[in-house]
Coordinates of C-alpha atoms in Angstrom, one line a residue:
M27 CA 28.5 112.7 50.8
N28 CA 28.9 111.5 54.4
L29 CA 27.6 107.9 54.6
Q30 CA 28.1 107.4 58.3
H31 CA 24.5 108.1 59.2
L32 CA 23.4 105.3 56.8
F33 CA 25.4 102.7 58.7
P34 CA 25.5 103.6 62.4
A35 CA 27.8 101.5 64.5
G36 CA 26.3 98.7 66.5
S37 CA 23.4 96.4 66.1
V38 CA 20.4 97.1 63.9
V39 CA 18.3 96.3 67.0
P40 CA 16.9 99.7 68.2
Q41 CA 17.7 100.4 71.8
G42 CA 15.1 99.1 74.2
A43 CA 13.4 97.0 71.5
A44 CA 14.2 93.6 70.1
G45 CA 11.1 92.6 68.2
A46 CA 11.3 91.1 64.7
E47 CA 9.1 93.9 63.3
E48 CA 11.4 96.6 64.7
I49 CA 14.5 94.8 63.4
L50 CA 13.0 94.4 59.9
E51 CA 11.9 98.0 59.8
E52 CA 15.4 99.1 60.6
V53 CA 16.8 96.8 57.9
L54 CA 14.4 98.1 55.3
R55 CA 15.2 101.7 56.2
R56 CA 18.9 101.2 55.9
T57 CA 18.5 99.1 52.7
E58 CA 16.5 101.9 51.0
A59 CA 19.0 104.5 52.3
S60 CA 22.0 102.4 51.0
F61 CA 20.6 101.9 47.5
L62 CA 19.4 105.5 47.3
A63 CA 22.8 106.8 48.2
A64 CA 24.6 104.3 45.8
G65 CA 22.1 105.1 43.0
S66 CA 22.6 108.9 43.4
D67 CA 26.3 108.6 43.3
L68 CA 26.3 106.2 40.3
V69 CA 23.9 108.5 38.4
D70 CA 26.3 111.4 39.1
A71 CA 29.2 109.2 37.9
V72 CA 27.2 108.4 34.7
E73 CA 26.7 112.2 34.1
V74 CA 30.4 112.8 34.6
L75 CA 31.2 110.1 32.2
R76 CA 28.7 111.5 29.7
L77 CA 30.5 114.9 29.8
V78 CA 33.8 113.1 29.4
G79 CA 32.4 111.3 26.4
G80 CA 31.4 114.6 24.8
L81 CA 34.9 116.0 25.5
F82 CA 36.5 113.0 23.8
D83 CA 34.3 113.5 20.8
R84 CA 35.6 117.1 20.5
L85 CA 39.2 115.9 21.0
R86 CA 38.8 113.4 18.2
V87 CA 38.2 116.3 15.9
T88 CA 41.0 118.4 17.4
F89 CA 43.6 115.7 16.9
G90 CA 42.0 114.2 13.8
P91 CA 43.5 113.9 10.4
E92 CA 41.6 116.8 8.9
N93 CA 43.1 119.2 11.5
G94 CA 46.5 117.6 11.0
D95 CA 46.4 118.2 7.2
R96 CA 45.3 121.8 7.8
L97 CA 48.1 122.3 10.2
V98 CA 50.6 121.0 7.7
A99 CA 49.3 123.3 5.0
L100 CA 49.4 126.4 7.3
I101 CA 53.0 125.6 8.4
A102 CA 54.1 125.2 4.8
A103 CA 52.5 128.4 3.8
T104 CA 54.1 130.4 6.7
R105 CA 57.5 129.0 5.8
G106 CA 57.0 130.1 2.3
H107 CA 56.1 133.6 3.4
V108 CA 59.2 133.7 5.7
A109 CA 61.3 133.0 2.6
E110 CA 59.4 135.8 0.8
I111 CA 60.1 138.2 3.7
Q112 CA 63.9 137.4 3.5
G113 CA 63.9 137.9 -0.2
G114 CA 61.8 141.1 0.0
F115 CA 64.2 142.6 2.5
G116 CA 67.1 141.6 0.3
R117 CA 65.5 143.4 -2.6
L118 CA 64.8 146.4 -0.4
V119 CA 68.5 146.6 0.7
D120 CA 69.6 146.3 -3.0
A121 CA 67.2 149.1 -4.0
N122 CA 68.5 151.3 -1.2
E123 CA 72.1 150.6 -2.3
A124 CA 71.2 151.4 -5.9
V125 CA 69.6 154.7 -4.9
R126 CA 72.7 155.5 -2.8
L127 CA 75.0 154.8 -5.7
A128 CA 72.8 156.9 -8.0
V129 CA 72.8 159.8 -5.6
R130 CA 76.6 159.5 -5.6
S131 CA 76.6 159.9 -9.4
V132 CA 74.2 162.9 -9.0
R133 CA 76.6 164.4 -6.5
V134 CA 79.5 164.0 -8.9
E135 CA 77.7 165.8 -11.7
V136 CA 76.5 168.5 -9.4
G137 CA 80.1 169.0 -8.3
D138 CA 81.2 169.3 -11.9
L139 CA 78.4 171.7 -12.6
D140 CA 79.3 173.8 -9.6
R141 CA 82.9 173.9 -10.8
V142 CA 81.8 175.1 -14.3
V143 CA 79.4 177.7 -13.0
R144 CA 82.1 179.1 -10.6
T145 CA 84.5 179.2 -13.5
I146 CA 82.0 181.1 -15.6
A147 CA 81.5 183.5 -12.7
N148 CA 85.3 184.0 -12.6
V149 CA 85.3 184.5 -16.4
S150 CA 82.6 187.2 -15.9
I151 CA 84.8 189.0 -13.4
N152 CA 87.9 188.8 -15.6
A153 CA 85.8 190.0 -18.6
R154 CA 84.6 193.0 -16.5
I155 CA 88.2 193.8 -15.6
Q156 CA 89.3 193.5 -19.3
G157 CA 86.3 195.5 -20.5
N158 CA 87.0 198.4 -18.0
G159 CA 90.5 198.6 -19.4
L160 CA 89.3 199.5 -22.9
I161 CA 89.8 203.1 -23.9
P162 CA 87.5 204.3 -25.0
P163 CA 84.8 202.0 -23.6
R164 CA 82.9 199.9 -26.1
P165 CA 79.2 199.7 -25.6
Q166 CA 78.9 196.3 -27.2
V167 CA 81.6 194.9 -24.8
T168 CA 79.9 196.5 -21.8
A169 CA 76.6 195.0 -22.8
F170 CA 78.2 191.6 -23.1
I171 CA 79.9 191.9 -19.8
E172 CA 76.7 193.0 -18.0
R173 CA 74.6 190.1 -19.6
L174 CA 77.3 187.6 -18.7
A175 CA 77.3 188.9 -15.1
V176 CA 73.6 188.5 -14.8
M177 CA 73.6 185.0 -16.3
A178 CA 76.4 184.0 -14.0
A179 CA 74.5 185.3 -11.0
E180 CA 71.4 183.4 -12.2
A181 CA 73.4 180.2 -12.6
E182 CA 74.9 180.6 -9.1
A183 CA 71.5 181.2 -7.6
I184 CA 70.2 178.0 -9.3
L185 CA 73.3 176.2 -8.1
R186 CA 72.6 177.3 -4.6
D187 CA 69.2 175.6 -4.8
V188 CA 70.8 172.5 -6.3
R189 CA 73.4 172.4 -3.5
E190 CA 70.6 172.8 -1.0
A191 CA 68.6 170.0 -2.6
M192 CA 71.7 167.8 -2.6
A193 CA 72.3 168.5 1.1
G194 CA 68.7 167.4 1.7
I195 CA 69.2 164.4 -0.5
G196 CA 72.3 163.5 1.5
A197 CA 70.3 163.8 4.8
E198 CA 67.6 161.7 3.4
M199 CA 70.1 159.0 2.4
V200 CA 71.6 159.1 5.9
E201 CA 68.1 158.5 7.3
M202 CA 67.4 155.8 4.8
D203 CA 70.7 154.1 5.6
A204 CA 69.9 154.3 9.3
V205 CA 66.4 152.9 8.8
T206 CA 67.9 150.1 6.6
Q207 CA 70.3 149.3 9.4
D208 CA 67.5 149.3 12.0
L209 CA 65.5 147.0 9.7
R210 CA 68.4 144.7 9.4
E211 CA 68.8 144.5 13.1
E212 CA 65.1 144.3 13.8
L213 CA 64.7 141.4 11.3
G214 CA 68.0 139.7 12.2
Q215 CA 67.6 140.0 16.0
K216 CA 63.9 140.0 16.5
V217 CA 61.6 139.2 13.6
L218 CA 63.3 136.2 12.0
P219 CA 64.2 134.6 15.4
A220 CA 60.6 135.1 16.5
L221 CA 59.4 133.6 13.2
A222 CA 61.8 130.7 13.7
R223 CA 60.5 130.2 17.3
F224 CA 56.9 130.3 16.0
D225 CA 57.7 127.8 13.3
R226 CA 59.3 125.4 15.9
M227 CA 56.3 125.8 18.1
A228 CA 53.9 125.1 15.3
Q229 CA 56.0 122.1 14.2
G230 CA 56.0 120.8 17.8
V231 CA 52.2 121.0 17.9
L232 CA 52.1 119.1 14.6
D233 CA 54.5 116.5 15.8
R234 CA 52.4 115.9 18.9
Q235 CA 49.1 115.6 16.9
D236 CA 49.5 111.9 16.1
A237 CA 50.6 110.9 19.6
M238 CA 47.8 112.9 21.1
A239 CA 45.3 111.3 18.7
L240 CA 46.5 107.8 19.7
T241 CA 46.5 108.7 23.4
N242 CA 43.0 110.2 23.1
A243 CA 41.7 107.2 21.3
G244 CA 43.1 104.8 24.0
L245 CA 41.7 106.9 26.8
A246 CA 38.4 107.2 25.1
K247 CA 38.2 103.5 24.8
R248 CA 39.0 102.9 28.4
M249 CA 36.5 105.5 29.6
D250 CA 33.8 103.9 27.3
T251 CA 34.5 100.6 29.0
I252 CA 34.2 102.3 32.5
N253 CA 31.0 104.0 31.4
A254 CA 29.5 100.6 30.3
E255 CA 30.6 99.1 33.6
V256 CA 29.0 101.9 35.6
S257 CA 25.9 101.6 33.6
R258 CA 25.7 97.9 34.5
L259 CA 26.2 98.8 38.1
V260 CA 23.2 101.2 37.9
I261 CA 21.1 98.4 36.4
G262 CA 22.5 96.1 39.1
L263 CA 20.9 98.3 41.7
Q264 CA 17.6 96.7 40.8
S265 CA 18.7 93.8 43.0
G266 CA 18.4 96.2 45.9
D267 CA 14.8 97.0 44.9
A268 CA 14.1 93.3 44.6
T269 CA 15.5 92.6 48.0
R270 CA 13.5 95.5 49.5
Q271 CA 10.3 94.1 47.9
R272 CA 11.1 90.6 49.3
L273 CA 11.7 91.9 52.8
E274 CA 8.5 93.9 52.5
R275 CA 6.7 90.6 51.8
V276 CA 8.3 89.3 55.0
R277 CA 7.0 92.3 56.8
D278 CA 3.5 91.6 55.5
V279 CA 3.7 88.0 56.8
L280 CA 4.8 89.3 60.2
H281 CA 1.9 91.7 60.3
L282 CA -0.5 88.8 59.6
A283 CA 1.2 86.7 62.3
A284 CA 0.6 89.3 65.0
G285 CA -2.3 88.0 67.1
S286 CA -3.1 85.3 64.5
P287 CA -4.2 81.8 65.7
W288 CA -2.0 80.3 63.0
A289 CA 1.0 82.5 63.8
A290 CA 3.4 79.5 63.8
V291 CA 3.0 78.8 60.1
L292 CA 3.3 82.5 59.3
L293 CA 6.4 83.0 61.4
E294 CA 8.0 79.9 59.8
L295 CA 7.0 81.3 56.4
A296 CA 8.5 84.7 57.3
A297 CA 11.8 83.1 58.5
A298 CA 12.0 81.1 55.2
L299 CA 11.2 84.1 53.0
S300 CA 13.8 86.2 54.9
D301 CA 16.5 83.6 54.7
A302 CA 16.0 83.2 50.9
A303 CA 15.9 86.9 50.3
V304 CA 19.1 87.4 52.3
K305 CA 21.0 84.6 50.6
A306 CA 19.9 85.8 47.1
A307 CA 20.9 89.4 47.9
A308 CA 24.2 88.3 49.5
G309 CA 25.4 86.7 46.3
E310 CA 24.3 89.6 44.1
I311 CA 25.6 92.3 46.4
A312 CA 29.0 90.6 46.8
A313 CA 29.4 90.5 43.0
T314 CA 28.2 94.1 42.8
V315 CA 30.6 95.4 45.5
E316 CA 33.5 93.6 43.8
A317 CA 32.5 95.1 40.4
A318 CA 32.2 98.5 41.9
G319 CA 35.6 98.3 43.5
T320 CA 37.1 97.2 40.2
V321 CA 35.4 100.0 38.3
Q322 CA 36.7 102.5 40.9
K323 CA 40.3 101.3 40.5
S324 CA 40.0 101.4 36.7
A325 CA 38.6 104.9 36.8
D326 CA 41.4 106.0 39.1
V327 CA 44.0 104.6 36.7
A328 CA 42.3 106.0 33.5
V329 CA 41.6 109.4 35.0
G330 CA 45.2 109.6 36.4
Q331 CA 46.6 108.8 32.9
A332 CA 44.3 111.4 31.3
R333 CA 45.4 114.0 33.9
V334 CA 49.1 113.3 33.2
C335 CA 48.5 113.5 29.5
Y336 CA 46.4 116.6 29.2
V337 CA 47.4 118.6 32.3
E338 CA 51.1 118.2 31.7
R339 CA 50.7 118.9 27.9
S340 CA 48.6 121.9 28.7
V341 CA 51.3 123.2 31.0
N342 CA 53.9 122.6 28.3
M343 CA 51.9 124.6 25.8
A344 CA 51.3 127.5 28.2
G345 CA 54.0 129.7 26.7
E346 CA 53.4 128.8 23.1
G347 CA 50.4 131.1 22.8
D348 CA 52.8 134.1 23.2
A349 CA 54.8 133.2 20.2
A350 CA 52.4 134.9 17.7
A351 CA 52.3 138.0 20.0
G352 CA 56.1 138.2 20.0
F353 CA 56.6 138.4 16.3
A354 CA 53.4 140.5 15.8
A355 CA 55.1 143.2 17.9
S356 CA 58.3 142.9 15.9
I357 CA 56.4 143.1 12.6
A358 CA 54.5 146.1 13.8
S359 CA 57.9 147.8 14.5
V360 CA 59.1 146.8 11.0
R361 CA 56.0 148.3 9.4
G362 CA 56.6 151.5 11.3
K363 CA 60.2 151.7 10.0
L364 CA 59.0 150.9 6.5
G365 CA 56.6 153.8 6.7
L366 CA 59.5 156.0 7.7
M367 CA 61.6 154.7 4.8
R368 CA 58.8 155.3 2.4
A369 CA 58.6 158.9 3.6
R370 CA 62.3 159.4 3.2
A371 CA 62.2 158.0 -0.3
A372 CA 59.3 160.3 -1.2
A373 CA 61.3 163.3 0.3
L374 CA 64.4 162.3 -1.7
R375 CA 62.2 162.0 -4.8
E376 CA 60.9 165.5 -4.2
R377 CA 64.4 167.0 -3.9
L378 CA 65.5 165.3 -7.1
G379 CA 62.5 166.9 -8.7
A380 CA 63.6 170.3 -7.5
I381 CA 66.9 169.8 -9.2
L382 CA 65.2 168.5 -12.4
R383 CA 63.0 171.6 -12.4
H384 CA 66.2 173.8 -12.8
E385 CA 67.5 171.7 -15.7
A386 CA 65.7 173.8 -18.3
A387 CA 66.9 177.1 -16.8
L388 CA 70.5 175.8 -16.7
R389 CA 70.2 174.8 -20.4
Q390 CA 68.8 178.2 -21.2
I391 CA 71.5 180.0 -19.4
G392 CA 74.1 177.9 -21.1
H393 CA 72.6 178.7 -24.5
Q394 CA 72.6 182.4 -23.8
V395 CA 76.1 182.3 -22.5
R396 CA 77.2 180.5 -25.6
L397 CA 75.5 183.1 -27.8
S398 CA 77.0 185.9 -25.8
G399 CA 80.4 184.3 -26.1
L400 CA 80.1 184.1 -29.9
N401 CA 79.1 187.7 -30.1
A402 CA 82.0 188.6 -27.9
V403 CA 84.4 186.8 -30.2
L404 CA 83.1 188.8 -33.2
I405 CA 83.2 192.1 -31.3
C406 CA 86.7 191.5 -30.0
A407 CA 88.0 190.5 -33.4
K408 CA 87.2 194.0 -34.6
L409 CA 89.1 195.5 -31.7
G410 CA 92.3 194.0 -32.8
E411 CA 95.1 193.7 -30.3
D412 CA 93.0 195.5 -27.6
G413 CA 90.3 192.8 -27.8
R414 CA 92.6 189.9 -27.8
A415 CA 92.3 189.1 -24.0
L416 CA 88.6 189.4 -24.2
R417 CA 88.5 187.2 -27.2
E418 CA 90.4 184.5 -25.4
L419 CA 88.0 184.8 -22.5
A420 CA 85.0 184.5 -24.9
Q421 CA 86.5 181.4 -26.4
W422 CA 87.2 179.9 -23.0
L423 CA 83.6 180.8 -22.1
R424 CA 82.4 178.8 -25.2
M425 CA 84.3 175.7 -24.0
L426 CA 82.8 176.1 -20.6
T427 CA 79.3 176.3 -21.9
D428 CA 79.9 173.2 -24.0
E429 CA 81.1 171.4 -20.9
S430 CA 78.1 172.8 -19.0
D431 CA 75.7 171.4 -21.6
A432 CA 77.4 168.0 -21.4
I433 CA 77.2 168.1 -17.6
V434 CA 73.5 169.1 -17.6
M435 CA 72.7 166.3 -20.0
R436 CA 74.5 163.8 -17.8
L437 CA 72.9 165.3 -14.7
Q438 CA 69.4 165.0 -16.3
T439 CA 70.1 161.3 -17.1
V440 CA 71.3 160.4 -13.6
L441 CA 68.5 162.5 -12.0
D442 CA 65.9 160.6 -14.0
S443 CA 67.6 157.3 -13.1
T444 CA 67.8 158.2 -9.5
A445 CA 64.2 159.3 -9.4
G446 CA 63.1 156.1 -11.0
L447 CA 65.1 154.1 -8.4
A448 CA 63.6 156.1 -5.6
D449 CA 60.1 155.6 -6.9
R450 CA 60.7 151.9 -7.2
M451 CA 62.1 151.7 -3.7
G452 CA 59.3 153.7 -2.2
G453 CA 56.7 151.7 -4.1
E454 CA 57.7 148.3 -5.5
S455 CA 60.5 147.4 -3.1
I456 CA 58.9 148.6 0.2
G457 CA 55.5 147.6 -1.1
G458 CA 56.7 144.1 -2.0
F459 CA 58.3 143.7 1.4
E460 CA 55.2 144.9 3.2
T461 CA 53.1 142.6 1.1
A462 CA 55.3 139.7 2.1
L463 CA 55.0 140.7 5.8
H464 CA 51.2 141.2 5.4
A465 CA 50.8 137.8 3.7
F466 CA 52.9 136.1 6.4
F467 CA 51.0 137.8 9.2
D468 CA 47.6 136.8 7.8
E469 CA 48.7 133.2 7.4
A470 CA 50.5 133.2 10.7
A471 CA 47.5 134.7 12.4
E472 CA 45.3 131.9 11.1
L473 CA 48.0 129.4 12.1
G474 CA 48.2 131.0 15.6
S475 CA 44.5 131.0 15.9
F476 CA 44.4 127.3 14.9
I477 CA 47.1 126.4 17.4
E478 CA 45.3 128.5 20.1
R479 CA 42.1 126.4 19.5
I480 CA 44.1 123.2 19.9
G481 CA 45.6 124.7 23.1
Q482 CA 42.2 125.7 24.3
D483 CA 40.9 122.1 23.7
R484 CA 43.9 120.7 25.6
A485 CA 43.4 123.2 28.4
E486 CA 39.7 122.3 28.6
A487 CA 40.6 118.6 28.7
A488 CA 43.1 119.4 31.4
R489 CA 40.5 121.2 33.5
T490 CA 37.9 118.6 32.9
F491 CA 40.2 115.7 33.9
D492 CA 41.4 117.6 36.8
D493 CA 37.8 117.9 38.0
V494 CA 36.9 114.4 37.0
G495 CA 40.0 113.1 38.8
Q496 CA 38.5 114.4 42.0
S497 CA 34.8 113.8 41.4
L498 CA 34.5 110.4 39.6
P499 CA 36.6 108.3 42.0
K500 CA 34.8 110.0 44.9
K501 CA 31.4 109.2 43.5
L502 CA 32.3 105.6 42.7
G503 CA 33.9 105.3 46.1
H504 CA 30.8 106.5 47.9
A505 CA 28.7 104.1 45.9
T506 CA 31.0 101.3 46.8
Q507 CA 30.8 102.2 50.4
A508 CA 27.0 102.3 50.3
L509 CA 26.8 98.9 48.7
A510 CA 29.4 97.5 51.1
G511 CA 27.3 98.9 54.0
F512 CA 24.3 97.0 52.6
Q513 CA 26.4 93.9 52.4
L514 CA 27.2 94.2 56.1
L515 CA 23.6 94.9 56.8
L516 CA 22.6 91.5 55.4
G517 CA 24.7 89.8 58.0
E518 CA 22.7 91.5 60.7
M519 CA 19.6 89.8 59.6
T520 CA 20.6 87.1 62.1
F521 CA 19.0 89.3 64.7
F522 CA 15.8 89.0 62.9
D523 CA 16.1 85.2 62.6
A524 CA 16.8 85.0 66.3
A525 CA 13.7 87.1 67.1
V526 CA 11.4 85.0 64.9
A527 CA 12.8 81.8 66.4
A528 CA 12.2 83.1 69.9
R529 CA 8.6 83.9 69.0
L530 CA 8.1 80.4 67.6
V531 CA 9.3 78.8 70.8
G532 CA 7.0 81.0 72.8
L533 CA 3.9 80.1 70.8
G534 CA 3.5 76.7 72.3
N535 CA 0.4 74.9 71.0
A536 CA -1.0 77.1 68.2
A537 CA -4.2 76.6 66.3
A538 CA -4.0 74.8 63.0
P539 CA -4.8 76.7 59.8
D540 CA -8.4 76.3 58.8
A541 CA -10.4 77.3 55.7
E542 CA -10.3 81.0 56.7
A543 CA -6.5 80.7 57.1
G544 CA -6.4 79.1 53.6
E545 CA -8.1 82.2 52.1
V546 CA -5.7 84.5 53.9
L547 CA -2.6 82.6 52.9
A548 CA -3.9 82.4 49.3
G549 CA -4.3 86.2 49.3
L550 CA -0.8 86.5 50.7
R551 CA 0.6 84.3 47.9
K552 CA -0.9 86.5 45.2
R553 CA 1.2 89.4 46.5
Y554 CA 4.5 87.6 45.8
T555 CA 6.5 89.0 42.9
M556 CA 8.9 86.1 42.4
Q557 CA 8.4 82.4 41.7
A558 CA 11.0 81.6 44.4
E559 CA 8.7 83.2 47.0
R560 CA 5.7 81.2 45.8
D561 CA 7.8 78.0 45.9
I562 CA 8.8 78.7 49.5
H563 CA 5.2 79.6 50.4
D564 CA 4.0 76.3 48.9
R565 CA 6.7 74.3 50.7
I566 CA 5.9 75.9 54.1
V567 CA 2.2 76.0 53.9
G568 CA 2.0 72.5 52.4
A569 CA 4.5 70.9 54.7
P570 CA 3.7 69.3 58.1
V571 CA 3.6 71.9 60.9
P572 CA 5.3 71.2 64.3
A573 CA 3.7 68.7 66.6
T574 CA 2.3 71.5 68.7
V575 CA 0.4 72.8 65.7
K576 CA -2.0 70.4 64.1
V577 CA -2.3 71.5 60.5
A578 CA -5.5 70.5 58.7
A579 CA -4.6 68.6 55.6
G580 CA -7.7 69.7 53.8
A581 CA -7.0 73.3 54.5
A582 CA -3.5 73.1 53.3
V583 CA -4.6 71.4 50.1
A584 CA -7.3 74.0 49.5
V585 CA -4.8 76.8 50.0
A586 CA -2.3 75.1 47.6
V587 CA -4.9 74.5 44.9
A588 CA -6.3 78.1 45.1
A589 CA -2.8 79.5 44.9
A590 CA -1.7 77.4 42.0
A591 CA -4.7 78.5 39.9
S592 CA -3.5 82.1 39.9
D593 CA 0.3 81.6 39.5
D594 CA 0.5 82.2 35.8
L595 CA -1.7 85.3 36.0
D596 CA 0.3 86.7 38.9
D597 CA 3.6 86.3 36.9
I598 CA 2.0 88.1 33.8
L599 CA 0.7 90.9 35.9
F600 CA 4.1 91.4 37.6

């Protein structure tokens, strides 16, 4: 607010006029303008301080012990979940390694089975060669050779499916190993470091809670003191209204003096009332201006400290809100990789199932080959020397089928074990790891939201004190300027004193107050609002007038008696 128009440079005496009435009117106008301006700015300052008080109430909760305890609990919970994440990943890696070792065992058994089946196929070929050499051909031998060839072909077909499944299992294991390595890198290079940064950030917020609570309490106390001082200044503005009323009484006396036969008494009364009003106001306004200046300095210091505290802390926290977003992105990537790993484990389990589905057929083929071999041994025994080679092949075939049975039994065992490991990895291990991630993310999301609210409160405090740092000192400064202007204005009442004195000199011999004057003066006395004014009135009206003005003693006494009778009632009414 520009206050220059309230206190224009130069005398309060309007150009071309020097009468007491004009001077007094100008002083009254400027007095009212000064106190209206000061009052408006102080009311605005009180409103600003009220908003600041509400902010401090919220900050007391933000930095209070309840929020501190909750912050401690959330940080402890997230740290526990971080340990669970590390343990869950360790178990997942162990499960993947167990599956990989189990698949290696399956591959060994499948290799042995492949060797046996190929050997049986070779035996079938040799048996055909030996059988074709028999003269004459033996139908039983031919039937055995044909059945053996069919069973060998069936076994080889099954083995092709098994080899294809094993190739797929190998590919799935390569994918799972790659995903495991990606997870290890994602966790080691991104997730866990992000979690550590988030933990440090949360711990930093917690570490600052107590300091912020103490700072907030100290600032709140200082601002409460400033608020009380500003409120007292607002109340102190009533002195301006009292001064205005006293000067208005002076104006009333001047109006009565205009053209009055007893003007000398009235002018002397006006001068005395004016002098008393100015002296009383001068003392009060000096104290008020000094208090306003002190309050302004206190507000400057307090708001400056608050700005340093909250604005700088808010800037320091500006990057902390991104910590949760950083590990959230990493965890989302981990979840995607876990989904891929689960799919690979399911595919591996399906391929193991394909091998298991051939287990019964392999057993059946082995059983039939064994029976055929036994029959071949019996048949060849009847052939004598001609069937000796076939008999040796049949015996060898029997040993191969025994070995095949043992391999199939071991294969079934390792397949069952591998399938169980794959199921546990795809379910329990990955699921447990995901559960740990999910639990951490939920807890961390709450912690992040909690920290974000603290940051928002700090940011709000920073914005508020940034605004208050500009508006409050300005409002208090304007109010102080307005009050100081009124203080200077009181000094210019000397122009009024000079004008009244000049009029008194120019009156010459004036008429003495009579009974009519007594009534007028008594009526004037009733309009006073302060006992000091009535005392001045009684002193002037009851005192001897100058030699040029003969004051009737009876009239003066009558006026004094009439006025005294209504003093108490006037005070009560006021």
